[in-house]
Amino acid sequence: MAKKTKKPWQGRFSKKTHQFVEGFTSSIELDNRLATYDIWGTEAHAKMLEKVGILTNSELRKVLSALKKVENKIYSGKMKWNHSLEDIHMHIENELIDMIGDTAKKIHTGRSRNDQVATDMRLYVRDEIIDVVDSIIILQKKIIKLAEKYSDSIMPGFTHLQVAQPVTFGFILMSWFFMLERDKERFVYSFGRVNTCPLGSGALSGSSHKLDRKYVAKLLDFEGITDNALDSVSDRDFIIDFISNSSILMSHLSRFSEEIIIWCSTIYNFIELDDEVCTGSSIMPQKKNPDVLELIRGRTGTIYGQLINILTIVKAQPFAYNRDNQEDKKALFDCGDTLLNCLSAMSLSIDSIKLNKDVAKMASKKGYSTATDFADYLVNKKVPFRDAHEIVGKAVAFAIKKNLDLNEITLKDYKNFSKLIEEDIYKILTVEGSVNSKKTLGGTSHGEVIKQIKKAKKLVSTKR
Ligand code: ARG
């Protein structure tokens, strides 16, 4: 551990802090990653103190150049972290005092660690949102590329994991695209709520000094300032927003993972993943396992866990700041790191997918997947839908009994179910016919999928 240090709050105490307590209360091992933000925030605060006459210009220059040195020391790995200095804020202040003495002692005027940490965390979340949005866009572009390649490749669509109706792989992929688009929107909307500056709120009630909060906010590229000091130091909603948006996104990634895992199982064999994104078994030489996707699915638990963590941290806290809030870092950092990793892993996986077109198409014919088209055919012949459903249900039961596909039933046999059935039924029963009949807006017909891809391309190229 580093040299002996003096705690800034030491004045009131007559006994030294218990060594265990120093370790227990310290957050430096986690929050040292806020260093850039803390330095930036301190710079802005110092500039404002000079603007309102609390620091002289030469004092400000001293502070700014010392801050640069602290920054260099941290990024060159020379900084020694010390539990007795609790957190990044006290470390930086202590370094400044070591370097420039009394001038540095003025820096905390009108500032509390409560508004300081709230500011750092907002700055961190802001950057994290930008990274997440960028990563979502990368993933969306990979999805579009794959959807274009397989825009008319037929595959079974499932409900209850039973073959339901034929669709195209491009269509399925585009459903993923639009889920991600909503995820992206949620992060983008939340940005505005994070982007207000709490600095100047002090410990909880504001400051008696004539601080220029708007100036600080401008220096830190915030859109404005928070409205109420008590709220500013108590609020961790912006972290809940981030983790909750991450949780919804992870629910989607886990579902995409699950789909791909099922499709590449040897029993399904619809798709092949590249060796690069798979791993083997230590005992079964033949195995090629989709572990990357399983880990994305598994790490969904990490992020949901952090959502419960942050919700529980804020639950029933009395106003304003309590040390419970220090735990927000674990929740946020773990969530952000895991999420960004999973987004990269998903992009890699998507990029490596090859569709086994023939297998997927064959599978789409199973399970009487064109039965609804058959019913619609009768509806077009003026049979009420419920009656058509019944007729087709009986024909399917007949086919199951005789071990036939629907297109293997003879027209003569069909006539027993309905006199209205003609030779043209066989065209209706093909999976191609089925897919391309779904021309409703947003449907699986080739034309509609192409429209979706076109819209998607526009959405990922729009500048925000
Ligand atoms: N390390 C603390 C945190 O992360 C900083 C704020 C400390 N404030 C205090 N009143 N003890 O929350």
Coordinates of C-alpha atoms and ligand atoms in Angstrom, one line a residue:
M1 CA 0.0 0.0 0.0
A2 CA 1.0 3.6 -0.6
K3 CA 2.2 6.2 1.8
K4 CA 0.2 7.4 4.8
T5 CA -2.6 9.6 3.7
K6 CA -4.9 12.0 5.4
K7 CA -8.6 11.5 5.0
P8 CA -10.3 14.8 4.0
W9 CA -13.1 14.1 6.6
Q10 CA -10.6 13.3 9.4
G11 CA -11.2 16.5 11.4
R12 CA -14.1 15.2 13.4
F13 CA -12.6 11.9 14.3
S14 CA -10.4 11.0 17.3
K15 CA -9.8 7.4 16.4
K16 CA -8.3 5.8 13.3
T17 CA -10.7 3.9 11.0
H18 CA -10.5 0.1 11.6
Q19 CA -8.5 -1.5 8.9
F20 CA -11.3 -3.9 8.0
V21 CA -13.7 -1.0 7.7
E22 CA -11.3 0.8 5.3
G23 CA -11.4 -2.2 3.0
F24 CA -15.1 -2.7 3.5
T25 CA -16.1 0.8 2.6
S26 CA -13.6 1.3 -0.2
S27 CA -14.8 1.4 -3.8
I28 CA -11.5 2.4 -5.4
E29 CA -10.9 -1.0 -7.1
L30 CA -14.1 -0.4 -9.1
D31 CA -14.5 3.3 -9.4
N32 CA -11.0 4.0 -10.6
R33 CA -12.5 3.5 -14.0
L34 CA -14.3 6.8 -13.4
A35 CA -11.0 8.6 -13.4
T36 CA -11.4 10.4 -16.7
Y37 CA -14.8 11.6 -15.8
D38 CA -13.8 12.7 -12.3
I39 CA -10.9 14.7 -13.8
W40 CA -13.1 16.2 -16.4
G41 CA -15.7 17.1 -13.8
T42 CA -13.1 18.6 -11.5
E43 CA -11.7 20.7 -14.4
A44 CA -15.1 22.1 -15.1
H45 CA -15.8 22.8 -11.5
A46 CA -12.5 24.6 -11.1
K47 CA -13.1 26.7 -14.2
M48 CA -16.5 27.7 -12.8
L49 CA -14.9 28.5 -9.4
E50 CA -12.6 30.8 -11.2
K51 CA -15.4 32.4 -13.2
V52 CA -17.3 33.2 -10.1
G53 CA -14.2 34.5 -8.3
I54 CA -13.6 31.7 -5.8
L55 CA -10.3 30.7 -7.5
T56 CA -7.9 33.2 -9.0
N57 CA -6.8 32.7 -12.6
S58 CA -3.3 31.6 -11.5
E59 CA -4.8 29.2 -9.0
L60 CA -7.0 27.7 -11.7
R61 CA -3.9 27.3 -14.0
K62 CA -2.1 25.5 -11.2
V63 CA -5.2 23.2 -10.7
L64 CA -5.5 22.4 -14.4
S65 CA -1.9 21.6 -14.9
A66 CA -1.8 19.4 -11.7
L67 CA -5.0 17.6 -12.9
K68 CA -3.1 16.8 -16.2
K69 CA -0.3 15.3 -14.2
V70 CA -2.7 13.2 -12.1
E71 CA -4.3 12.0 -15.3
N72 CA -0.9 11.0 -16.7
K73 CA 0.0 9.3 -13.5
I74 CA -3.2 7.2 -13.6
Y75 CA -2.9 6.3 -17.3
S76 CA 0.8 5.4 -17.1
G77 CA -0.2 3.0 -14.3
K78 CA 1.9 4.8 -11.7
M79 CA -0.9 5.7 -9.4
K80 CA -1.1 3.6 -6.2
W81 CA -4.7 2.9 -5.1
N82 CA -5.2 3.0 -1.4
H83 CA -8.2 1.7 0.5
S84 CA -7.8 4.4 3.1
L85 CA -8.7 7.0 0.5
E86 CA -12.0 5.2 -0.3
D87 CA -12.7 6.2 -3.8
I88 CA -11.5 7.9 -7.0
H89 CA -12.7 11.3 -5.8
M90 CA -10.6 11.3 -2.7
H91 CA -7.6 9.9 -4.6
I92 CA -7.6 12.6 -7.1
E93 CA -8.1 15.4 -4.5
N94 CA -5.3 13.9 -2.4
E95 CA -2.9 13.9 -5.4
L96 CA -3.8 17.5 -6.1
I97 CA -3.1 18.5 -2.5
D98 CA 0.2 16.6 -2.6
M99 CA 1.2 18.5 -5.8
I100 CA -0.1 22.1 -5.2
G101 CA -1.0 22.2 -1.5
D102 CA -3.5 24.9 -0.3
T103 CA -4.7 25.8 -3.8
A104 CA -6.0 22.2 -4.2
K105 CA -7.8 22.4 -0.9
K106 CA -10.1 25.0 -2.4
I107 CA -11.2 22.7 -5.2
H108 CA -14.0 21.1 -3.2
T109 CA -15.7 24.4 -2.5
G110 CA -19.4 24.2 -3.2
R111 CA -19.0 20.5 -4.1
S112 CA -19.8 17.3 -2.3
R113 CA -18.8 13.8 -3.3
N114 CA -22.6 13.3 -3.6
D115 CA -23.1 15.5 -6.6
Q116 CA -19.6 14.7 -7.8
V117 CA -20.3 10.9 -8.1
A118 CA -23.7 11.5 -9.5
T119 CA -22.0 13.6 -12.3
D120 CA -19.3 11.0 -12.9
M121 CA -21.9 8.3 -13.2
R122 CA -24.0 10.3 -15.7
L123 CA -20.9 11.0 -17.8
Y124 CA -20.1 7.3 -17.7
V125 CA -23.6 6.2 -18.7
R126 CA -23.7 8.7 -21.5
D127 CA -20.6 7.1 -23.1
E128 CA -21.9 3.6 -22.4
I129 CA -25.1 4.4 -24.2
I130 CA -23.2 5.6 -27.2
D131 CA -21.1 2.4 -27.3
V132 CA -24.2 0.2 -26.9
V133 CA -26.1 2.0 -29.7
D134 CA -23.0 1.7 -32.0
S135 CA -22.8 -2.0 -31.2
I136 CA -26.5 -2.5 -31.9
I137 CA -26.1 -0.9 -35.3
I138 CA -23.2 -3.1 -36.1
L139 CA -25.3 -6.2 -35.3
Q140 CA -28.3 -4.8 -37.2
K141 CA -26.1 -4.4 -40.3
K142 CA -24.9 -8.0 -40.1
I143 CA -28.5 -9.1 -39.8
I144 CA -29.5 -7.1 -42.9
K145 CA -26.7 -8.6 -44.9
L146 CA -27.8 -12.1 -44.0
A147 CA -31.4 -11.3 -44.6
E148 CA -30.6 -10.0 -48.1
K149 CA -28.7 -13.2 -48.9
Y150 CA -31.6 -15.4 -47.7
S151 CA -34.5 -13.1 -48.5
D152 CA -36.4 -15.9 -50.3
S153 CA -35.0 -19.0 -48.7
I154 CA -37.9 -21.0 -47.2
M155 CA -37.8 -22.2 -43.7
P156 CA -40.5 -23.4 -41.2
G157 CA -42.0 -20.8 -39.0
F158 CA -43.0 -22.2 -35.6
T159 CA -45.5 -21.6 -32.8
H160 CA -45.2 -23.7 -29.7
L161 CA -42.1 -25.1 -31.4
Q162 CA -44.4 -27.0 -33.8
V163 CA -44.1 -26.3 -37.5
A164 CA -46.8 -23.7 -38.1
Q165 CA -46.4 -21.9 -41.5
P166 CA -43.6 -21.6 -44.0
V167 CA -41.7 -18.4 -43.9
T168 CA -38.3 -17.2 -45.2
F169 CA -35.1 -17.0 -43.3
G170 CA -34.8 -13.4 -44.5
F171 CA -38.2 -12.7 -42.9
I172 CA -37.1 -14.3 -39.5
L173 CA -34.0 -12.2 -39.6
M174 CA -35.9 -9.0 -40.2
S175 CA -38.0 -9.7 -37.1
W176 CA -34.8 -9.7 -35.2
F177 CA -33.8 -6.4 -36.8
F178 CA -37.0 -4.7 -35.7
M179 CA -36.6 -6.0 -32.1
L180 CA -33.2 -4.5 -32.0
E181 CA -34.5 -1.3 -33.5
R182 CA -36.8 -0.8 -30.5
D183 CA -33.9 -1.7 -28.2
K184 CA -31.8 1.0 -29.8
E185 CA -34.7 3.5 -29.5
R186 CA -35.0 2.8 -25.8
F187 CA -31.3 3.6 -25.2
V188 CA -31.5 6.7 -27.4
Y189 CA -34.6 8.0 -25.5
S190 CA -32.9 7.4 -22.2
F191 CA -29.9 9.5 -23.3
G192 CA -31.9 12.7 -22.8
R193 CA -32.7 11.8 -19.2
V194 CA -29.1 11.1 -18.4
N195 CA -27.8 14.2 -20.1
T196 CA -28.5 16.8 -17.3
C197 CA -25.8 17.9 -14.9
P198 CA -26.2 17.5 -11.2
L199 CA -23.0 19.3 -10.2
G200 CA -23.7 22.2 -7.9
S201 CA -26.3 20.3 -5.9
G202 CA -23.8 19.9 -3.1
A203 CA -24.5 17.4 -0.4
L204 CA -28.2 17.6 -0.9
S205 CA -29.5 21.2 -0.7
G206 CA -27.5 23.3 -3.1
S207 CA -24.8 25.8 -2.2
S208 CA -24.5 29.1 -0.5
H209 CA -21.7 30.1 -3.0
K210 CA -22.8 31.7 -6.2
L211 CA -22.0 28.7 -8.4
D212 CA -22.7 28.9 -12.1
R213 CA -24.3 25.5 -12.6
K214 CA -25.2 26.2 -16.3
Y215 CA -21.6 27.0 -17.1
V216 CA -20.4 23.7 -15.6
A217 CA -23.0 21.8 -17.5
K218 CA -21.9 23.5 -20.7
L219 CA -18.3 22.6 -20.1
L220 CA -19.2 18.9 -19.6
D221 CA -21.4 18.9 -22.8
F222 CA -24.6 18.3 -20.8
E223 CA -27.8 19.5 -22.4
G224 CA -28.8 21.3 -19.2
I225 CA -28.9 21.0 -15.4
T226 CA -31.0 18.9 -13.0
D227 CA -33.9 20.8 -11.4
N228 CA -33.7 19.8 -7.8
A229 CA -30.6 19.3 -5.6
L230 CA -32.2 16.7 -3.4
D231 CA -33.3 14.7 -6.4
S232 CA -29.9 15.1 -8.1
V233 CA -27.9 13.4 -5.4
S234 CA -30.6 10.7 -4.7
D235 CA -31.4 9.8 -8.3
R236 CA -30.1 6.6 -9.8
D237 CA -33.0 6.2 -12.3
F238 CA -30.6 6.7 -15.1
I239 CA -28.7 3.6 -14.1
I240 CA -32.0 1.6 -13.7
D241 CA -33.0 2.9 -17.2
F242 CA -29.7 1.6 -18.6
I243 CA -29.8 -1.8 -16.9
S244 CA -33.5 -2.2 -17.7
N245 CA -33.0 -1.4 -21.3
S246 CA -30.1 -3.8 -21.3
S247 CA -32.3 -6.5 -19.8
I248 CA -34.9 -6.2 -22.6
L249 CA -32.1 -6.2 -25.2
M250 CA -30.6 -9.3 -23.5
S251 CA -34.0 -11.0 -23.6
H252 CA -33.9 -10.6 -27.3
L253 CA -30.3 -11.7 -27.7
S254 CA -31.1 -14.8 -25.6
R255 CA -34.0 -15.6 -27.8
F256 CA -31.9 -15.2 -31.0
S257 CA -29.3 -17.5 -29.4
E258 CA -31.8 -20.1 -28.5
E259 CA -33.2 -20.1 -32.1
I260 CA -29.7 -20.5 -33.6
I261 CA -28.8 -23.2 -31.1
I262 CA -31.9 -25.2 -32.0
W263 CA -31.4 -24.7 -35.8
C264 CA -27.8 -25.9 -35.7
S265 CA -28.6 -29.0 -33.6
T266 CA -27.9 -32.0 -35.8
I267 CA -31.5 -33.0 -35.5
Y268 CA -32.6 -29.8 -37.2
N269 CA -29.5 -29.0 -39.2
F270 CA -31.1 -25.9 -40.8
I271 CA -27.9 -23.8 -40.3
E272 CA -24.2 -24.2 -39.9
L273 CA -22.0 -22.0 -37.7
D274 CA -18.4 -21.4 -38.6
D275 CA -15.8 -23.4 -36.6
E276 CA -14.5 -20.1 -35.4
V277 CA -17.5 -19.5 -33.2
C278 CA -17.9 -23.0 -31.9
T279 CA -16.0 -25.2 -29.4
G280 CA -15.5 -28.9 -29.1
S281 CA -16.1 -31.6 -26.4
S282 CA -13.2 -33.0 -24.4
I283 CA -14.7 -36.5 -24.6
M284 CA -16.9 -36.7 -27.7
P285 CA -14.7 -36.1 -30.7
Q286 CA -17.6 -35.5 -33.1
K287 CA -19.0 -32.6 -31.2
K288 CA -19.2 -29.0 -32.4
N289 CA -21.0 -26.9 -29.9
P290 CA -22.5 -23.4 -30.1
D291 CA -21.0 -22.3 -26.8
V292 CA -20.8 -18.7 -27.7
L293 CA -24.5 -18.5 -28.1
E294 CA -25.1 -20.5 -25.0
L295 CA -23.0 -18.0 -23.1
I296 CA -25.0 -15.1 -24.4
R297 CA -28.1 -16.9 -23.2
G298 CA -26.4 -17.7 -19.9
R299 CA -25.2 -14.1 -19.4
T300 CA -28.7 -12.8 -19.7
G301 CA -28.8 -14.0 -16.1
T302 CA -26.0 -11.7 -15.2
I303 CA -27.8 -8.7 -16.5
Y304 CA -31.2 -9.5 -15.1
G305 CA -29.4 -10.1 -11.8
Q306 CA -27.9 -6.6 -12.0
L307 CA -31.4 -5.2 -12.6
I308 CA -32.6 -6.7 -9.4
N309 CA -29.4 -5.5 -7.8
I310 CA -29.8 -1.8 -8.7
L311 CA -33.6 -1.9 -8.0
T312 CA -32.9 -3.3 -4.5
I313 CA -30.1 -0.8 -3.9
V314 CA -32.5 2.1 -4.3
K315 CA -35.5 0.5 -2.8
A316 CA -36.7 2.3 0.4
Q317 CA -33.6 4.4 0.7
P318 CA -34.3 7.5 2.8
F319 CA -33.5 10.8 1.0
A320 CA -30.9 11.9 0.0
Y321 CA -27.6 10.2 -0.5
N322 CA -26.7 6.9 1.3
R323 CA -23.7 4.8 0.9
D324 CA -25.8 2.1 -0.5
N325 CA -25.5 4.0 -3.8
Q326 CA -21.8 3.2 -4.0
E327 CA -22.9 -0.3 -5.0
D328 CA -24.4 1.1 -8.2
K329 CA -21.0 0.8 -9.8
K330 CA -20.8 -2.9 -9.6
A331 CA -24.3 -3.1 -11.2
L332 CA -23.6 -0.7 -13.9
F333 CA -20.1 -1.7 -14.9
D334 CA -20.9 -5.4 -14.9
C335 CA -24.0 -4.8 -16.9
G336 CA -22.3 -2.6 -19.5
D337 CA -19.3 -4.9 -19.9
T338 CA -21.4 -8.0 -20.2
L339 CA -23.8 -6.4 -22.7
L340 CA -21.1 -5.0 -25.0
N341 CA -19.4 -8.4 -25.0
C342 CA -22.6 -10.2 -25.8
L343 CA -23.4 -7.8 -28.6
S344 CA -19.9 -8.4 -30.2
A345 CA -20.4 -12.2 -29.7
M346 CA -23.8 -12.1 -31.4
S347 CA -22.4 -10.1 -34.3
L348 CA -19.6 -12.6 -34.8
S349 CA -22.1 -15.5 -34.7
I350 CA -24.6 -13.9 -37.1
D351 CA -21.8 -13.3 -39.5
S352 CA -20.9 -17.0 -39.5
I353 CA -24.3 -18.4 -40.3
K354 CA -24.8 -20.6 -43.4
L355 CA -28.3 -21.8 -44.2
N356 CA -28.7 -25.3 -45.4
K357 CA -31.4 -24.2 -47.8
D358 CA -32.6 -27.7 -48.9
V359 CA -32.9 -29.0 -45.3
A360 CA -34.7 -25.9 -44.1
K361 CA -37.1 -26.0 -47.1
M362 CA -37.9 -29.7 -46.6
A363 CA -38.6 -29.1 -43.0
S364 CA -41.0 -26.3 -43.9
K365 CA -43.2 -28.8 -45.7
K366 CA -43.6 -31.0 -42.6
G367 CA -46.4 -30.7 -40.1
Y368 CA -49.0 -29.8 -42.8
S369 CA -47.6 -26.2 -42.7
T370 CA -49.8 -25.1 -45.6
A371 CA -53.1 -26.1 -43.9
T372 CA -54.0 -22.4 -43.2
D373 CA -53.5 -21.7 -46.9
F374 CA -55.8 -24.5 -47.7
A375 CA -58.5 -23.0 -45.4
D376 CA -57.9 -19.6 -47.0
Y377 CA -58.5 -21.2 -50.4
L378 CA -61.9 -22.4 -49.3
V379 CA -62.7 -19.0 -47.8
N380 CA -61.9 -17.5 -51.2
K381 CA -64.6 -19.9 -52.5
K382 CA -67.0 -18.3 -50.0
V383 CA -66.8 -20.9 -47.3
P384 CA -67.0 -19.2 -43.8
F385 CA -63.6 -19.4 -42.2
R386 CA -64.7 -21.6 -39.2
D387 CA -66.2 -24.1 -41.6
A388 CA -63.1 -24.1 -43.8
H389 CA -61.0 -24.7 -40.6
E390 CA -63.1 -27.7 -39.9
I391 CA -62.9 -29.1 -43.4
V392 CA -59.1 -28.7 -43.5
G393 CA -58.8 -30.2 -40.0
K394 CA -60.6 -33.3 -41.2
A395 CA -58.4 -33.5 -44.3
V396 CA -55.3 -33.2 -42.1
A397 CA -56.6 -36.0 -39.8
F398 CA -57.2 -38.1 -43.0
A399 CA -53.6 -37.4 -44.2
I400 CA -52.1 -38.3 -40.8
K401 CA -54.1 -41.6 -40.8
K402 CA -52.9 -42.5 -44.3
N403 CA -49.4 -41.2 -43.7
L404 CA -49.7 -38.7 -46.6
D405 CA -48.7 -35.1 -47.2
L406 CA -51.6 -32.7 -48.1
N407 CA -50.4 -32.6 -51.7
E408 CA -50.5 -36.4 -51.9
I409 CA -54.2 -36.7 -51.2
T410 CA -56.0 -37.3 -54.6
L411 CA -58.6 -34.8 -55.9
K412 CA -61.2 -37.6 -55.6
D413 CA -60.5 -38.0 -51.9
Y414 CA -60.5 -34.2 -51.5
K415 CA -64.0 -34.0 -53.0
N416 CA -65.2 -36.0 -50.0
F417 CA -64.2 -33.1 -47.8
S418 CA -65.6 -30.4 -50.0
K419 CA -67.0 -30.3 -53.5
L420 CA -65.4 -26.9 -54.0
I421 CA -61.9 -28.3 -54.0
E422 CA -60.4 -28.3 -57.5
E423 CA -57.1 -29.1 -59.2
D424 CA -55.7 -25.7 -58.3
I425 CA -55.5 -26.7 -54.7
Y426 CA -52.1 -28.4 -55.4
K427 CA -50.6 -25.0 -56.2
I428 CA -51.9 -23.6 -53.0
L429 CA -50.4 -26.4 -51.0
T430 CA -46.8 -25.6 -52.0
V431 CA -44.6 -23.8 -49.5
E432 CA -43.5 -21.3 -52.2
G433 CA -47.2 -20.5 -53.0
S434 CA -47.9 -20.1 -49.3
V435 CA -45.0 -17.8 -48.6
N436 CA -45.7 -15.6 -51.6
S437 CA -49.4 -15.3 -50.8
K438 CA -48.5 -13.5 -47.6
K439 CA -48.5 -10.1 -49.2
T440 CA -50.0 -8.2 -46.3
L441 CA -47.8 -5.3 -45.2
G442 CA -45.1 -6.9 -43.0
G443 CA -45.8 -10.4 -44.3
T444 CA -43.3 -13.1 -45.4
S445 CA -43.7 -12.7 -49.2
H446 CA -40.5 -11.9 -51.0
G447 CA -41.7 -8.4 -51.9
E448 CA -42.6 -7.6 -48.3
V449 CA -39.3 -8.8 -47.0
I450 CA -37.4 -6.7 -49.5
K451 CA -39.5 -3.7 -48.4
Q452 CA -38.5 -4.4 -44.8
I453 CA -34.8 -4.7 -45.7
K454 CA -35.1 -1.4 -47.6
K455 CA -36.6 0.3 -44.5
A456 CA -34.0 -1.3 -42.2
K457 CA -31.1 0.0 -44.4
K458 CA -32.5 3.5 -44.0
L459 CA -32.9 3.2 -40.3
V460 CA -29.3 2.1 -39.8
S461 CA -27.9 4.9 -41.9
T462 CA -29.9 7.7 -40.3
K463 CA -27.6 10.0 -38.4
R464 CA -28.7 10.6 -34.8
Ligands
ARG1 N1 -17.7 6.5 -3.2 C1 -19.0 7.2 -3.0 C2 -20.0 6.6 -4.0 O1 -19.6 6.0 -4.9 C3 -18.9 8.6 -3.2 C4 -19.9 9.4 -2.5 C5 -19.5 9.4 -1.0 N2 -20.4 10.2 -0.3 C6 -20.5 10.2 1.0 N3 -21.4 11.0 1.5 N4 -19.9 9.3 1.7 O2 -21.2 6.7 -3.8

